[in-house]
Short mmCIF file of C-alpha atoms and ligand atoms in Angstrom, two decimals:
data_model
loop_
_atom_site.label_atom_id
_atom_site.label_comp_id
_atom_site.label_asym_id
_atom_site.label_seq_id
_atom_site.Cartn_x
_atom_site.Cartn_y
_atom_site.Cartn_z
CA MET A 2 109.79 102.32 94.38
CA LEU A 3 109.07 99.96 91.30
CA THR A 4 109.32 101.00 87.64
CA VAL A 5 108.63 98.76 84.98
CA ASP A 6 110.13 100.54 81.83
CA ASN A 7 108.88 99.21 78.28
CA ILE A 8 109.69 95.56 78.89
CA ASP A 9 109.41 92.70 76.39
CA VAL A 10 109.23 89.28 77.31
CA TYR A 11 109.15 86.13 75.46
CA ARG A 12 108.62 82.72 76.72
CA GLY A 13 109.95 80.16 74.54
CA GLU A 14 108.92 81.59 71.21
CA THR A 15 105.90 83.09 72.37
CA HIS A 16 106.32 87.21 72.39
CA VAL A 17 104.02 87.40 75.65
CA LEU A 18 104.69 90.80 77.20
CA HIS A 19 104.64 94.08 74.32
CA LYS A 20 106.13 97.08 75.51
CA VAL A 21 104.76 96.72 79.14
CA SER A 22 105.31 99.71 81.70
CA LEU A 23 103.93 100.09 85.24
CA GLN A 24 105.17 101.78 88.36
CA VAL A 25 104.35 100.92 92.03
CA GLY A 26 105.08 103.94 94.55
CA HIS A 27 106.26 103.80 97.95
CA GLY A 28 103.16 102.62 100.23
CA GLU A 29 100.81 102.06 97.50
CA ILE A 30 98.60 98.88 96.55
CA VAL A 31 98.90 98.31 92.78
CA ALA A 32 96.53 95.74 90.88
CA LEU A 33 97.40 94.09 88.04
CA ILE A 34 94.19 92.73 86.32
CA GLY A 35 93.30 90.65 83.13
CA ALA A 36 91.99 87.91 81.62
CA ASN A 37 93.30 84.37 81.39
CA GLY A 38 96.72 84.17 79.94
CA ALA A 39 97.01 88.25 79.37
CA GLY A 40 100.59 87.66 80.69
CA LYS A 41 100.05 88.65 84.12
CA THR A 42 102.00 86.08 85.92
CA THR A 43 105.06 86.49 83.29
CA ALA A 44 104.95 89.81 84.43
CA LEU A 45 105.28 89.18 88.14
CA ARG A 46 108.04 86.43 87.26
CA THR A 47 110.03 89.02 85.28
CA VAL A 48 110.09 91.48 88.32
CA SER A 49 111.13 88.62 90.54
CA GLY A 50 113.83 87.72 88.55
CA LEU A 51 112.72 84.55 87.42
CA LEU A 52 112.14 85.67 83.74
CA ARG A 53 114.20 88.31 81.73
CA PRO A 54 112.76 91.06 79.60
CA SER A 55 114.22 90.91 75.85
CA SER A 56 113.88 94.65 76.09
CA GLY A 57 113.22 97.20 78.71
CA ARG A 58 114.17 97.58 81.98
CA ILE A 59 113.02 97.23 85.53
CA LEU A 60 114.22 99.65 88.35
CA TYR A 61 113.48 99.16 92.28
CA THR A 62 114.19 101.97 94.66
CA PRO A 63 113.84 100.10 97.98
CA GLU A 64 113.52 103.34 100.09
CA LYS A 65 112.72 106.78 99.24
CA GLY A 66 115.79 108.70 98.61
CA LYS A 67 117.99 105.65 98.42
CA GLU A 68 119.81 104.28 95.56
CA THR A 69 118.04 102.67 92.69
CA ILE A 70 119.04 99.55 91.17
CA GLU A 71 118.39 98.16 87.67
CA ILE A 72 116.66 94.15 89.11
CA SER A 73 116.07 93.42 85.51
CA THR A 74 119.95 91.99 85.39
CA VAL A 75 119.98 90.67 89.24
CA ALA A 76 119.89 87.30 90.34
CA PRO A 77 116.38 86.29 91.90
CA GLU A 78 118.00 85.58 95.46
CA ARG A 79 119.39 89.46 95.25
CA ILE A 80 116.09 90.46 94.52
CA VAL A 81 114.19 88.93 97.49
CA GLY A 82 117.65 90.03 99.53
CA ALA A 83 116.81 93.73 98.48
CA GLY A 84 112.76 93.39 99.66
CA ILE A 85 110.89 92.19 96.98
CA SER A 86 109.14 89.28 97.80
CA GLN A 87 106.76 86.86 95.79
CA CYS A 88 103.72 84.81 96.97
CA PRO A 89 103.45 82.71 93.99
CA GLU A 90 100.48 81.70 92.13
CA GLY A 91 99.23 78.32 93.58
CA ARG A 92 100.81 79.54 96.82
CA GLY A 93 103.80 77.18 96.64
CA VAL A 94 104.14 75.93 100.10
CA PHE A 95 106.28 72.76 100.68
CA SER A 96 103.42 70.31 101.97
CA ARG A 97 105.86 67.90 103.45
CA LEU A 98 107.38 70.58 105.73
CA THR A 99 105.60 71.51 108.76
CA VAL A 100 104.09 74.97 109.02
CA LYS A 101 106.91 76.62 110.67
CA GLU A 102 109.44 75.14 108.71
CA ASN A 103 107.79 76.78 106.02
CA LEU A 104 107.68 80.12 107.54
CA LEU A 105 111.38 79.80 108.61
CA ILE A 106 112.15 79.38 104.72
CA GLY A 107 110.90 82.75 104.49
CA ALA A 108 113.65 84.15 106.48
CA TYR A 109 116.39 82.16 105.14
CA LEU A 110 118.24 84.90 103.72
CA ARG A 111 118.16 87.04 106.78
CA SER A 112 121.01 87.02 109.20
CA ASP A 113 119.31 89.39 111.82
CA LYS A 114 118.25 88.22 115.41
CA GLY A 115 114.56 89.40 114.79
CA VAL A 116 113.48 86.13 113.14
CA GLU A 117 111.85 84.72 116.44
CA LYS A 118 109.93 87.97 116.98
CA ASP A 119 109.10 87.85 113.55
CA LEU A 120 107.60 84.32 113.95
CA GLU A 121 105.47 85.43 116.78
CA SER A 122 104.03 88.45 115.08
CA ILE A 123 103.00 86.27 111.95
CA TYR A 124 101.21 83.94 115.07
CA LYS A 125 99.51 86.58 116.38
CA MET A 126 98.32 87.82 112.87
CA PHE A 127 97.43 84.10 111.60
CA PRO A 128 96.61 82.35 114.94
CA ILE A 129 95.66 78.99 112.96
CA LEU A 130 99.43 78.78 111.85
CA GLU A 131 100.63 78.84 115.50
CA GLU A 132 98.14 75.91 116.36
CA ARG A 133 99.36 74.08 113.15
CA SER A 134 103.26 74.92 113.54
CA GLY A 135 103.86 71.14 113.80
CA GLN A 136 101.68 69.68 111.19
CA ALA A 137 102.39 69.14 107.53
CA ALA A 138 101.51 72.06 105.39
CA GLY A 139 100.00 69.83 102.96
CA LYS A 140 97.48 68.96 105.56
CA LEU A 141 96.29 72.77 105.72
CA SER A 142 93.06 73.95 103.85
CA GLY A 143 93.36 76.29 100.92
CA GLY A 144 92.77 79.13 102.71
CA GLU A 145 95.32 78.22 105.32
CA GLN A 146 97.88 77.62 102.72
CA MET A 147 97.23 81.19 101.70
CA MET A 148 97.95 82.49 105.14
CA LEU A 149 100.99 80.10 105.18
CA ALA A 150 102.25 81.64 101.86
CA LEU A 151 101.52 85.28 103.26
CA GLY A 152 103.36 84.44 106.24
CA ARG A 153 106.41 82.96 104.63
CA SER A 154 106.61 86.20 102.59
CA LEU A 155 106.33 88.13 105.32
CA MET A 156 109.21 86.67 107.31
CA GLY A 157 111.45 87.83 104.69
CA ARG A 158 110.50 91.39 105.88
CA PRO A 159 109.57 92.70 102.14
CA LYS A 160 109.49 96.42 101.40
CA LEU A 161 107.35 95.27 98.43
CA LEU A 162 104.95 92.28 98.57
CA ILE A 163 103.93 90.71 95.23
CA LEU A 164 101.09 88.42 95.18
CA ASP A 165 99.48 86.46 92.17
CA GLU A 166 95.92 85.31 92.19
CA PRO A 167 95.75 84.93 96.20
CA SER A 168 91.93 84.44 95.98
CA LEU A 169 92.06 81.68 93.39
CA GLY A 170 90.07 78.73 94.54
CA LEU A 171 89.12 80.05 97.98
CA ALA A 172 85.61 80.33 99.65
CA PRO A 173 84.28 84.21 99.56
CA LEU A 174 84.95 84.52 103.31
CA VAL A 175 88.37 83.37 103.19
CA ILE A 176 88.90 85.92 100.42
CA ASP A 177 87.58 88.80 102.63
CA THR A 178 89.92 87.56 105.48
CA ILE A 179 93.11 87.56 103.30
CA PHE A 180 92.08 90.85 101.54
CA ASP A 181 91.63 92.27 105.00
CA MET A 182 95.04 91.08 105.95
CA LEU A 183 96.59 92.62 102.95
CA LYS A 184 95.22 95.99 103.96
CA ARG A 185 96.86 95.76 107.44
CA ILE A 186 100.13 94.76 106.16
CA ASN A 187 100.00 97.73 103.70
CA ALA A 188 98.82 99.78 106.42
CA GLN A 189 102.00 98.76 108.52
CA GLY A 190 104.19 99.95 105.68
CA VAL A 191 104.44 97.32 103.47
CA THR A 192 103.99 98.25 99.58
CA VAL A 193 101.96 95.74 97.63
CA LEU A 194 101.71 94.77 93.80
CA ILE A 195 98.57 92.33 93.32
CA VAL A 196 97.70 90.23 90.53
CA GLU A 197 93.95 89.07 90.28
CA GLN A 198 91.40 87.53 87.86
CA ASN A 199 88.96 88.67 90.46
CA ALA A 200 88.80 92.50 89.53
CA VAL A 201 85.85 93.47 91.60
CA MET A 202 88.41 92.59 95.09
CA ALA A 203 91.19 93.56 93.15
CA LEU A 204 89.79 97.26 92.24
CA ALA A 205 88.19 97.28 96.01
CA LEU A 206 91.16 97.03 97.78
CA SER A 207 93.86 98.54 95.50
CA HIS A 208 94.54 102.51 94.84
CA ARG A 209 95.36 102.20 91.42
CA ALA A 210 95.53 99.48 88.89
CA TYR A 211 96.55 98.51 85.58
CA VAL A 212 94.81 96.27 82.87
CA LEU A 213 96.75 93.95 80.74
CA GLU A 214 95.14 92.45 77.43
CA THR A 215 97.10 89.87 75.38
CA GLY A 216 100.43 91.20 76.85
CA ARG A 217 99.94 95.02 76.65
CA VAL A 218 98.59 97.60 79.12
CA VAL A 219 95.77 98.65 78.00
CA LEU A 220 94.14 100.93 80.79
CA SER A 221 95.31 102.10 83.75
CA GLY A 222 94.69 104.58 86.55
CA PRO A 223 92.70 105.31 90.15
CA SER A 224 91.12 101.58 90.78
CA ALA A 225 87.70 103.46 91.63
CA GLU A 226 88.17 105.49 88.31
CA LEU A 227 88.87 102.10 86.36
CA ALA A 228 86.17 100.43 87.83
CA ASP A 229 83.64 102.81 86.80
CA THR A 230 85.26 102.51 83.07
CA PRO A 231 82.53 100.95 80.53
CA ARG A 232 85.41 98.72 79.04
CA VAL A 233 86.84 97.53 82.64
CA ARG A 234 83.03 97.13 83.78
CA GLN A 235 82.09 95.16 80.71
CA ALA A 236 84.85 93.03 80.51
CA TYR A 237 86.05 92.07 84.22
CA LEU A 238 83.13 93.33 86.62
CA GLY A 239 80.07 91.43 84.61
CA GLY A 240 78.36 94.85 84.31
CA GLU A 241 77.06 96.82 81.56
N1 ATP B 2 106.36 77.95 80.39
C1 ATP B 2 105.94 78.83 79.16
N2 ATP B 2 106.00 78.36 77.79
C2 ATP B 2 105.87 79.11 76.65
N3 ATP B 2 104.53 79.76 76.95
C3 ATP B 2 104.10 80.12 77.99
C4 ATP B 2 104.60 79.77 79.49
N4 ATP B 2 104.12 79.85 80.52
C5 ATP B 2 102.78 80.94 80.18
N5 ATP B 2 103.00 80.87 78.76
C6 ATP B 2 102.32 81.70 77.47
O1 ATP B 2 102.38 83.20 78.26
C7 ATP B 2 101.28 83.77 77.84
C8 ATP B 2 100.74 84.40 79.40
O2 ATP B 2 100.72 83.35 80.20
P1 ATP B 2 100.69 84.07 82.19
O3 ATP B 2 100.72 82.60 82.81
O4 ATP B 2 101.85 85.21 82.07
O5 ATP B 2 99.32 84.42 81.84
P2 ATP B 2 98.12 85.07 83.24
O6 ATP B 2 97.75 86.45 82.65
O7 ATP B 2 99.11 84.96 84.71
O8 ATP B 2 97.23 84.07 83.29
P3 ATP B 2 96.39 83.16 84.03
O9 ATP B 2 95.22 84.08 84.62
O10 ATP B 2 96.03 81.99 83.49
O11 ATP B 2 97.40 83.00 85.51
C9 ATP B 2 100.01 82.98 77.75
O12 ATP B 2 99.85 82.63 76.06
C10 ATP B 2 100.98 81.24 77.93
O13 ATP B 2 100.13 80.20 76.96
MG1 MG B 3 98.70 83.77 86.08
#
């Protein structure tokens, strides 16, 4: 579905990503883990078209058997339109707008008639968002804002949902709820690419994972296997 092929990315003068390659298959949950400053956000922003690779390319096939497009040269809004939606680092909710307005922003590229119905199904998934639909989003707790950010992404009916550190700053119980939701969303056919510093949670959730260190992919494989490798246990799981 998504093939990141040997990309180099600079931010200003800094060479952040070095020949990074990764793949996400239809229906998978893929995690990208790594320490602070490894380049995780940079990788996601490049997939979304907000940053451009200086070399390499990114290919996207929205549905099996459909045409593959090279998205590394395509405008960000067209990438969203093609079904890739990103829940950004820090959630990015518009705090002065209401919860409902935030959700509707997620559907701004859609012209179909299903928006009301999807709003209802988001409310069903996150009843708190319906209760708070008329309130300013800035009044929500961190966990509720995460649900709102997730709901907003889903309003765009993504085929590939990208999340940047959804667990950041949230209490363990709230993180469990969010990760359960992600499992359910994936079971409904949405492919997921998730970036996390919380490697324990990310490896438990995902089918496969990549480890990024100072801008390079140093390990990859099935998440259960990675969780068992000494390097990952030592560096990311706090183990021996
Ligand atoms: N706007 C920017 N201009 C220049 N360098 C930047 C910019 N943003 C990030 N960097 C640098 O790029 C590198 C990777 O940053 P990035 O935000 O992608 O890492 P990350 O893995 O997401 O880290 P974190 O876990 O802190 O979110 C860092 O060295 C950072 O200093
Ligand atoms: Mg980051």
